[in-house]
Amino acid sequence: MEFDDNRPHRKIQDFFPEEKKQEEPKRKTRIAVARQKRHKVDTYLDDTDWRALQRYCEGADEKPSVLLRRLLRDFLKKQ
């Protein structure tokens, strides 16, 4: 049995909040309402792509998750 890709991957997590506004609940919760409706996105990169992303982020002084969020939104707007 052969495996196609068994290299370790780096994971970048990001959360995208829903655009709908909801009323505050009557009782207190551990997680704020704004954070309850966020969608989790995991991005996996191999070591070569991870290092390239890190170099770009250091030069642009931007976090990887913020950069990927911006690129994803730009891509979806073009579609």
PDB file of N, CA and C in Angstrom:
ATOM      1  N   MET A   1       0.848  -1.176   0.000  1.00  0.00           N
ATOM      2  CA  MET A   1       0.000   0.000   0.000  1.00  0.00           C
ATOM      3  C   MET A   1       0.891   1.236   0.000  1.00  0.00           C
ATOM      4  N   GLU A   2       0.632   2.152  -0.917  1.00  0.00           N
ATOM      5  CA  GLU A   2       1.412   3.379  -1.001  1.00  0.00           C
ATOM      6  C   GLU A   2       0.545   4.571  -0.633  1.00  0.00           C
ATOM      7  N   PHE A   3       1.191   5.548  -0.018  1.00  0.00           N
ATOM      8  CA  PHE A   3       0.510   6.791   0.316  1.00  0.00           C
ATOM      9  C   PHE A   3       1.032   7.874  -0.611  1.00  0.00           C
ATOM     10  N   ASP A   4       0.127   8.680  -1.125  1.00  0.00           N
ATOM     11  CA  ASP A   4       0.522   9.728  -2.068  1.00  0.00           C
ATOM     12  C   ASP A   4       1.323  10.831  -1.400  1.00  0.00           C
ATOM     13  N   ASP A   5       0.869  11.280  -0.236  1.00  0.00           N
ATOM     14  CA  ASP A   5       1.514  12.420   0.406  1.00  0.00           C
ATOM     15  C   ASP A   5       1.543  12.190   1.907  1.00  0.00           C
ATOM     16  N   ASN A   6       2.708  11.924   2.460  1.00  0.00           N
ATOM     17  CA  ASN A   6       2.811  11.712   3.891  1.00  0.00           C
ATOM     18  C   ASN A   6       3.690  12.762   4.551  1.00  0.00           C
ATOM     19  N   ARG A   7       3.931  13.882   3.847  1.00  0.00           N
ATOM     20  CA  ARG A   7       4.726  14.959   4.418  1.00  0.00           C
ATOM     21  C   ARG A   7       3.902  15.731   5.447  1.00  0.00           C
ATOM     22  N   PRO A   8       4.548  16.271   6.470  1.00  0.00           N
ATOM     23  CA  PRO A   8       3.790  17.075   7.438  1.00  0.00           C
ATOM     24  C   PRO A   8       3.345  18.388   6.795  1.00  0.00           C
ATOM     25  N   HIS A   9       2.206  18.861   7.206  1.00  0.00           N
ATOM     26  CA  HIS A   9       1.664  20.110   6.700  1.00  0.00           C
ATOM     27  C   HIS A   9       1.485  21.089   7.852  1.00  0.00           C
ATOM     28  N   ARG A  10       1.598  22.358   7.549  1.00  0.00           N
ATOM     29  CA  ARG A  10       1.359  23.402   8.538  1.00  0.00           C
ATOM     30  C   ARG A  10      -0.093  23.839   8.420  1.00  0.00           C
ATOM     31  N   LYS A  11      -0.715  24.120   9.548  1.00  0.00           N
ATOM     32  CA  LYS A  11      -2.122  24.485   9.550  1.00  0.00           C
ATOM     33  C   LYS A  11      -2.277  25.929  10.005  1.00  0.00           C
ATOM     34  N   ILE A  12      -3.099  26.679   9.292  1.00  0.00           N
ATOM     35  CA  ILE A  12      -3.434  28.044   9.658  1.00  0.00           C
ATOM     36  C   ILE A  12      -4.933  28.070   9.899  1.00  0.00           C
ATOM     37  N   GLN A  13      -5.346  28.464  11.098  1.00  0.00           N
ATOM     38  CA  GLN A  13      -6.764  28.527  11.414  1.00  0.00           C
ATOM     39  C   GLN A  13      -7.236  29.967  11.334  1.00  0.00           C
ATOM     40  N   ASP A  14      -8.447  30.129  10.867  1.00  0.00           N
ATOM     41  CA  ASP A  14      -9.048  31.446  10.820  1.00  0.00           C
ATOM     42  C   ASP A  14     -10.542  31.287  10.997  1.00  0.00           C
ATOM     43  N   PHE A  15     -11.189  32.338  11.446  1.00  0.00           N
ATOM     44  CA  PHE A  15     -12.624  32.315  11.683  1.00  0.00           C
ATOM     45  C   PHE A  15     -13.269  33.456  10.929  1.00  0.00           C
ATOM     46  N   PHE A  16     -14.388  33.182  10.305  1.00  0.00           N
ATOM     47  CA  PHE A  16     -15.120  34.181   9.548  1.00  0.00           C
ATOM     48  C   PHE A  16     -16.486  34.369  10.200  1.00  0.00           C
ATOM     49  N   PRO A  17     -16.765  35.563  10.720  1.00  0.00           N
ATOM     50  CA  PRO A  17     -18.066  35.771  11.366  1.00  0.00           C
ATOM     51  C   PRO A  17     -19.183  35.862  10.330  1.00  0.00           C
ATOM     52  N   GLU A  18     -20.367  35.461  10.746  1.00  0.00           N
ATOM     53  CA  GLU A  18     -21.534  35.622   9.888  1.00  0.00           C
ATOM     54  C   GLU A  18     -21.907  37.096   9.850  1.00  0.00           C
ATOM     55  N   GLU A  19     -22.532  37.509   8.785  1.00  0.00           N
ATOM     56  CA  GLU A  19     -22.885  38.908   8.612  1.00  0.00           C
ATOM     57  C   GLU A  19     -24.167  39.291   9.338  1.00  0.00           C
ATOM     58  N   LYS A  20     -25.035  38.328   9.654  1.00  0.00           N
ATOM     59  CA  LYS A  20     -26.302  38.625  10.299  1.00  0.00           C
ATOM     60  C   LYS A  20     -26.078  39.061  11.738  1.00  0.00           C
ATOM     61  N   LYS A  21     -26.836  40.071  12.153  1.00  0.00           N
ATOM     62  CA  LYS A  21     -26.756  40.520  13.545  1.00  0.00           C
ATOM     63  C   LYS A  21     -27.917  39.896  14.302  1.00  0.00           C
ATOM     64  N   GLN A  22     -27.628  39.411  15.491  1.00  0.00           N
ATOM     65  CA  GLN A  22     -28.659  38.800  16.318  1.00  0.00           C
ATOM     66  C   GLN A  22     -28.748  39.554  17.633  1.00  0.00           C
ATOM     67  N   GLU A  23     -29.905  39.433  18.257  1.00  0.00           N
ATOM     68  CA  GLU A  23     -30.080  40.071  19.556  1.00  0.00           C
ATOM     69  C   GLU A  23     -29.265  39.329  20.601  1.00  0.00           C
ATOM     70  N   GLU A  24     -28.861  40.074  21.618  1.00  0.00           N
ATOM     71  CA  GLU A  24     -28.109  39.472  22.715  1.00  0.00           C
ATOM     72  C   GLU A  24     -29.016  38.508  23.481  1.00  0.00           C
ATOM     73  N   PRO A  25     -28.486  37.367  23.915  1.00  0.00           N
ATOM     74  CA  PRO A  25     -29.314  36.446  24.697  1.00  0.00           C
ATOM     75  C   PRO A  25     -29.608  37.039  26.078  1.00  0.00           C
ATOM     76  N   LYS A  26     -30.700  36.581  26.675  1.00  0.00           N
ATOM     77  CA  LYS A  26     -31.106  37.094  27.984  1.00  0.00           C
ATOM     78  C   LYS A  26     -30.152  36.657  29.087  1.00  0.00           C
ATOM     79  N   ARG A  27     -29.633  35.452  28.952  1.00  0.00           N
ATOM     80  CA  ARG A  27     -28.713  34.960  29.984  1.00  0.00           C
ATOM     81  C   ARG A  27     -27.277  35.004  29.472  1.00  0.00           C
ATOM     82  N   LYS A  28     -26.356  34.978  30.401  1.00  0.00           N
ATOM     83  CA  LYS A  28     -24.938  35.050  30.045  1.00  0.00           C
ATOM     84  C   LYS A  28     -24.469  33.710  29.497  1.00  0.00           C
ATOM     85  N   THR A  29     -23.553  33.786  28.542  1.00  0.00           N
ATOM     86  CA  THR A  29     -22.937  32.586  27.989  1.00  0.00           C
ATOM     87  C   THR A  29     -21.429  32.734  28.100  1.00  0.00           C
ATOM     88  N   ARG A  30     -20.730  31.638  27.979  1.00  0.00           N
ATOM     89  CA  ARG A  30     -19.269  31.684  28.065  1.00  0.00           C
ATOM     90  C   ARG A  30     -18.664  32.305  26.818  1.00  0.00           C
ATOM     91  N   ILE A  31     -19.325  32.136  25.675  1.00  0.00           N
ATOM     92  CA  ILE A  31     -18.805  32.644  24.413  1.00  0.00           C
ATOM     93  C   ILE A  31     -19.732  33.756  23.936  1.00  0.00           C
ATOM     94  N   ALA A  32     -19.153  34.874  23.538  1.00  0.00           N
ATOM     95  CA  ALA A  32     -19.940  36.005  23.064  1.00  0.00           C
ATOM     96  C   ALA A  32     -20.722  35.613  21.811  1.00  0.00           C
ATOM     97  N   VAL A  33     -21.861  36.269  21.598  1.00  0.00           N
ATOM     98  CA  VAL A  33     -22.714  35.954  20.452  1.00  0.00           C
ATOM     99  C   VAL A  33     -21.972  36.172  19.147  1.00  0.00           C
ATOM    100  N   ALA A  34     -21.150  37.206  19.074  1.00  0.00           N
ATOM    101  CA  ALA A  34     -20.392  37.486  17.849  1.00  0.00           C
ATOM    102  C   ALA A  34     -19.457  36.337  17.504  1.00  0.00           C
ATOM    103  N   ARG A  35     -18.967  35.640  18.494  1.00  0.00           N
ATOM    104  CA  ARG A  35     -18.036  34.535  18.252  1.00  0.00           C
ATOM    105  C   ARG A  35     -18.744  33.195  18.077  1.00  0.00           C
ATOM    106  N   GLN A  36     -20.020  33.102  18.473  1.00  0.00           N
ATOM    107  CA  GLN A  36     -20.730  31.830  18.387  1.00  0.00           C
ATOM    108  C   GLN A  36     -21.025  31.427  16.954  1.00  0.00           C
ATOM    109  N   LYS A  37     -21.192  32.373  16.063  1.00  0.00           N
ATOM    110  CA  LYS A  37     -21.621  32.089  14.698  1.00  0.00           C
ATOM    111  C   LYS A  37     -20.486  32.213  13.684  1.00  0.00           C
ATOM    112  N   ARG A  38     -19.265  32.031  14.106  1.00  0.00           N
ATOM    113  CA  ARG A  38     -18.149  32.120  13.177  1.00  0.00           C
ATOM    114  C   ARG A  38     -17.901  30.775  12.522  1.00  0.00           C
ATOM    115  N   HIS A  39     -17.390  30.823  11.301  1.00  0.00           N
ATOM    116  CA  HIS A  39     -17.084  29.606  10.554  1.00  0.00           C
ATOM    117  C   HIS A  39     -15.582  29.378  10.587  1.00  0.00           C
ATOM    118  N   LYS A  40     -15.188  28.174  10.897  1.00  0.00           N
ATOM    119  CA  LYS A  40     -13.780  27.835  11.013  1.00  0.00           C
ATOM    120  C   LYS A  40     -13.248  27.379   9.662  1.00  0.00           C
ATOM    121  N   VAL A  41     -12.070  27.890   9.311  1.00  0.00           N
ATOM    122  CA  VAL A  41     -11.416  27.509   8.064  1.00  0.00           C
ATOM    123  C   VAL A  41      -9.995  27.085   8.397  1.00  0.00           C
ATOM    124  N   ASP A  42      -9.622  25.873   7.991  1.00  0.00           N
ATOM    125  CA  ASP A  42      -8.254  25.382   8.188  1.00  0.00           C
ATOM    126  C   ASP A  42      -7.570  25.317   6.832  1.00  0.00           C
ATOM    127  N   THR A  43      -6.371  25.861   6.775  1.00  0.00           N
ATOM    128  CA  THR A  43      -5.573  25.832   5.559  1.00  0.00           C
ATOM    129  C   THR A  43      -4.296  25.056   5.857  1.00  0.00           C
ATOM    130  N   TYR A  44      -4.014  24.046   5.067  1.00  0.00           N
ATOM    131  CA  TYR A  44      -2.823  23.234   5.261  1.00  0.00           C
ATOM    132  C   TYR A  44      -1.819  23.532   4.156  1.00  0.00           C
ATOM    133  N   LEU A  45      -0.566  23.798   4.555  1.00  0.00           N
ATOM    134  CA  LEU A  45       0.501  24.092   3.608  1.00  0.00           C
ATOM    135  C   LEU A  45       1.668  23.154   3.851  1.00  0.00           C
ATOM    136  N   ASP A  46       2.363  22.781   2.777  1.00  0.00           N
ATOM    137  CA  ASP A  46       3.584  22.000   2.975  1.00  0.00           C
ATOM    138  C   ASP A  46       4.700  22.970   3.390  1.00  0.00           C
ATOM    139  N   ASP A  47       5.849  22.435   3.764  1.00  0.00           N
ATOM    140  CA  ASP A  47       6.920  23.262   4.329  1.00  0.00           C
ATOM    141  C   ASP A  47       7.421  24.336   3.368  1.00  0.00           C
ATOM    142  N   THR A  48       7.509  24.035   2.091  1.00  0.00           N
ATOM    143  CA  THR A  48       7.993  25.008   1.111  1.00  0.00           C
ATOM    144  C   THR A  48       7.044  26.195   1.015  1.00  0.00           C
ATOM    145  N   ASP A  49       5.750  25.912   0.890  1.00  0.00           N
ATOM    146  CA  ASP A  49       4.760  26.988   0.821  1.00  0.00           C
ATOM    147  C   ASP A  49       4.681  27.760   2.132  1.00  0.00           C
ATOM    148  N   TRP A  50       4.823  27.058   3.248  1.00  0.00           N
ATOM    149  CA  TRP A  50       4.787  27.715   4.559  1.00  0.00           C
ATOM    150  C   TRP A  50       5.930  28.722   4.698  1.00  0.00           C
ATOM    151  N   ARG A  51       7.122  28.321   4.301  1.00  0.00           N
ATOM    152  CA  ARG A  51       8.267  29.234   4.399  1.00  0.00           C
ATOM    153  C   ARG A  51       8.086  30.443   3.485  1.00  0.00           C
ATOM    154  N   ALA A  52       7.552  30.226   2.282  1.00  0.00           N
ATOM    155  CA  ALA A  52       7.288  31.334   1.364  1.00  0.00           C
ATOM    156  C   ALA A  52       6.249  32.281   1.956  1.00  0.00           C
ATOM    157  N   LEU A  53       5.212  31.730   2.567  1.00  0.00           N
ATOM    158  CA  LEU A  53       4.187  32.563   3.205  1.00  0.00           C
ATOM    159  C   LEU A  53       4.771  33.351   4.364  1.00  0.00           C
ATOM    160  N   GLN A  54       5.618  32.720   5.168  1.00  0.00           N
ATOM    161  CA  GLN A  54       6.243  33.405   6.294  1.00  0.00           C
ATOM    162  C   GLN A  54       7.133  34.553   5.824  1.00  0.00           C
ATOM    163  N   ARG A  55       7.904  34.323   4.746  1.00  0.00           N
ATOM    164  CA  ARG A  55       8.762  35.393   4.221  1.00  0.00           C
ATOM    165  C   ARG A  55       7.921  36.574   3.745  1.00  0.00           C
ATOM    166  N   TYR A  56       6.838  36.281   3.037  1.00  0.00           N
ATOM    167  CA  TYR A  56       5.981  37.358   2.551  1.00  0.00           C
ATOM    168  C   TYR A  56       5.352  38.123   3.720  1.00  0.00           C
ATOM    169  N   CYS A  57       4.863  37.390   4.718  1.00  0.00           N
ATOM    170  CA  CYS A  57       4.207  38.029   5.862  1.00  0.00           C
ATOM    171  C   CYS A  57       5.178  38.885   6.666  1.00  0.00           C
ATOM    172  N   GLU A  58       6.411  38.440   6.795  1.00  0.00           N
ATOM    173  CA  GLU A  58       7.407  39.254   7.497  1.00  0.00           C
ATOM    174  C   GLU A  58       7.700  40.533   6.733  1.00  0.00           C
ATOM    175  N   GLY A  59       7.801  40.453   5.414  1.00  0.00           N
ATOM    176  CA  GLY A  59       8.051  41.636   4.602  1.00  0.00           C
ATOM    177  C   GLY A  59       6.878  42.593   4.591  1.00  0.00           C
ATOM    178  N   ALA A  60       5.664  42.054   4.590  1.00  0.00           N
ATOM    179  CA  ALA A  60       4.453  42.883   4.550  1.00  0.00           C
ATOM    180  C   ALA A  60       3.973  43.249   5.952  1.00  0.00           C
ATOM    181  N   ASP A  61       4.607  42.688   6.992  1.00  0.00           N
ATOM    182  CA  ASP A  61       4.216  42.906   8.381  1.00  0.00           C
ATOM    183  C   ASP A  61       2.728  42.590   8.573  1.00  0.00           C
ATOM    184  N   GLU A  62       2.353  41.378   8.168  1.00  0.00           N
ATOM    185  CA  GLU A  62       0.964  40.949   8.232  1.00  0.00           C
ATOM    186  C   GLU A  62       0.907  39.514   8.738  1.00  0.00           C
ATOM    187  N   LYS A  63      -0.135  39.190   9.490  1.00  0.00           N
ATOM    188  CA  LYS A  63      -0.298  37.839   9.999  1.00  0.00           C
ATOM    189  C   LYS A  63      -0.764  36.914   8.878  1.00  0.00           C
ATOM    190  N   PRO A  64      -0.329  35.635   8.883  1.00  0.00           N
ATOM    191  CA  PRO A  64      -0.751  34.699   7.837  1.00  0.00           C
ATOM    192  C   PRO A  64      -2.272  34.536   7.750  1.00  0.00           C
ATOM    193  N   SER A  65      -2.943  34.486   8.890  1.00  0.00           N
ATOM    194  CA  SER A  65      -4.393  34.305   8.863  1.00  0.00           C
ATOM    195  C   SER A  65      -5.097  35.510   8.243  1.00  0.00           C
ATOM    196  N   VAL A  66      -4.606  36.717   8.513  1.00  0.00           N
ATOM    197  CA  VAL A  66      -5.202  37.921   7.943  1.00  0.00           C
ATOM    198  C   VAL A  66      -4.959  37.965   6.441  1.00  0.00           C
ATOM    199  N   LEU A  67      -3.763  37.587   6.018  1.00  0.00           N
ATOM    200  CA  LEU A  67      -3.439  37.568   4.593  1.00  0.00           C
ATOM    201  C   LEU A  67      -4.321  36.562   3.850  1.00  0.00           C
ATOM    202  N   LEU A  68      -4.467  35.355   4.392  1.00  0.00           N
ATOM    203  CA  LEU A  68      -5.293  34.343   3.742  1.00  0.00           C
ATOM    204  C   LEU A  68      -6.761  34.753   3.714  1.00  0.00           C
ATOM    205  N   ARG A  69      -7.225  35.406   4.767  1.00  0.00           N
ATOM    206  CA  ARG A  69      -8.605  35.889   4.790  1.00  0.00           C
ATOM    207  C   ARG A  69      -8.828  36.903   3.677  1.00  0.00           C
ATOM    208  N   ARG A  70      -7.883  37.832   3.512  1.00  0.00           N
ATOM    209  CA  ARG A  70      -7.999  38.861   2.473  1.00  0.00           C
ATOM    210  C   ARG A  70      -7.951  38.236   1.076  1.00  0.00           C
ATOM    211  N   LEU A  71      -7.029  37.300   0.864  1.00  0.00           N
ATOM    212  CA  LEU A  71      -6.932  36.638  -0.436  1.00  0.00           C
ATOM    213  C   LEU A  71      -8.184  35.830  -0.756  1.00  0.00           C
ATOM    214  N   LEU A  72      -8.748  35.164   0.240  1.00  0.00           N
ATOM    215  CA  LEU A  72      -9.953  34.377   0.026  1.00  0.00           C
ATOM    216  C   LEU A  72     -11.139  35.278  -0.325  1.00  0.00           C
ATOM    217  N   ARG A  73     -11.277  36.386   0.374  1.00  0.00           N
ATOM    218  CA  ARG A  73     -12.362  37.324   0.058  1.00  0.00           C
ATOM    219  C   ARG A  73     -12.196  37.907  -1.344  1.00  0.00           C
ATOM    220  N   ASP A  74     -10.967  38.264  -1.720  1.00  0.00           N
ATOM    221  CA  ASP A  74     -10.722  38.783  -3.085  1.00  0.00           C
ATOM    222  C   ASP A  74     -11.077  37.736  -4.131  1.00  0.00           C
ATOM    223  N   PHE A  75     -10.696  36.492  -3.894  1.00  0.00           N
ATOM    224  CA  PHE A  75     -11.002  35.423  -4.828  1.00  0.00           C
ATOM    225  C   PHE A  75     -12.507  35.230  -4.978  1.00  0.00           C
ATOM    226  N   LEU A  76     -13.220  35.230  -3.861  1.00  0.00           N
ATOM    227  CA  LEU A  76     -14.669  35.015  -3.910  1.00  0.00           C
ATOM    228  C   LEU A  76     -15.395  36.187  -4.575  1.00  0.00           C
ATOM    229  N   LYS A  77     -14.894  37.395  -4.419  1.00  0.00           N
ATOM    230  CA  LYS A  77     -15.510  38.549  -5.083  1.00  0.00           C
ATOM    231  C   LYS A  77     -15.358  38.450  -6.596  1.00  0.00           C
ATOM    232  N   LYS A  78     -14.242  37.910  -7.057  1.00  0.00           N
ATOM    233  CA  LYS A  78     -14.008  37.764  -8.491  1.00  0.00           C
ATOM    234  C   LYS A  78     -14.882  36.674  -9.096  1.00  0.00           C
ATOM    235  N   GLN A  79     -15.268  35.699  -8.286  1.00  0.00           N
ATOM    236  CA  GLN A  79     -16.106  34.597  -8.782  1.00  0.00           C
ATOM    237  C   GLN A  79     -17.489  35.084  -8.874  1.00  0.00           C
TER     238      GLN A  79
END
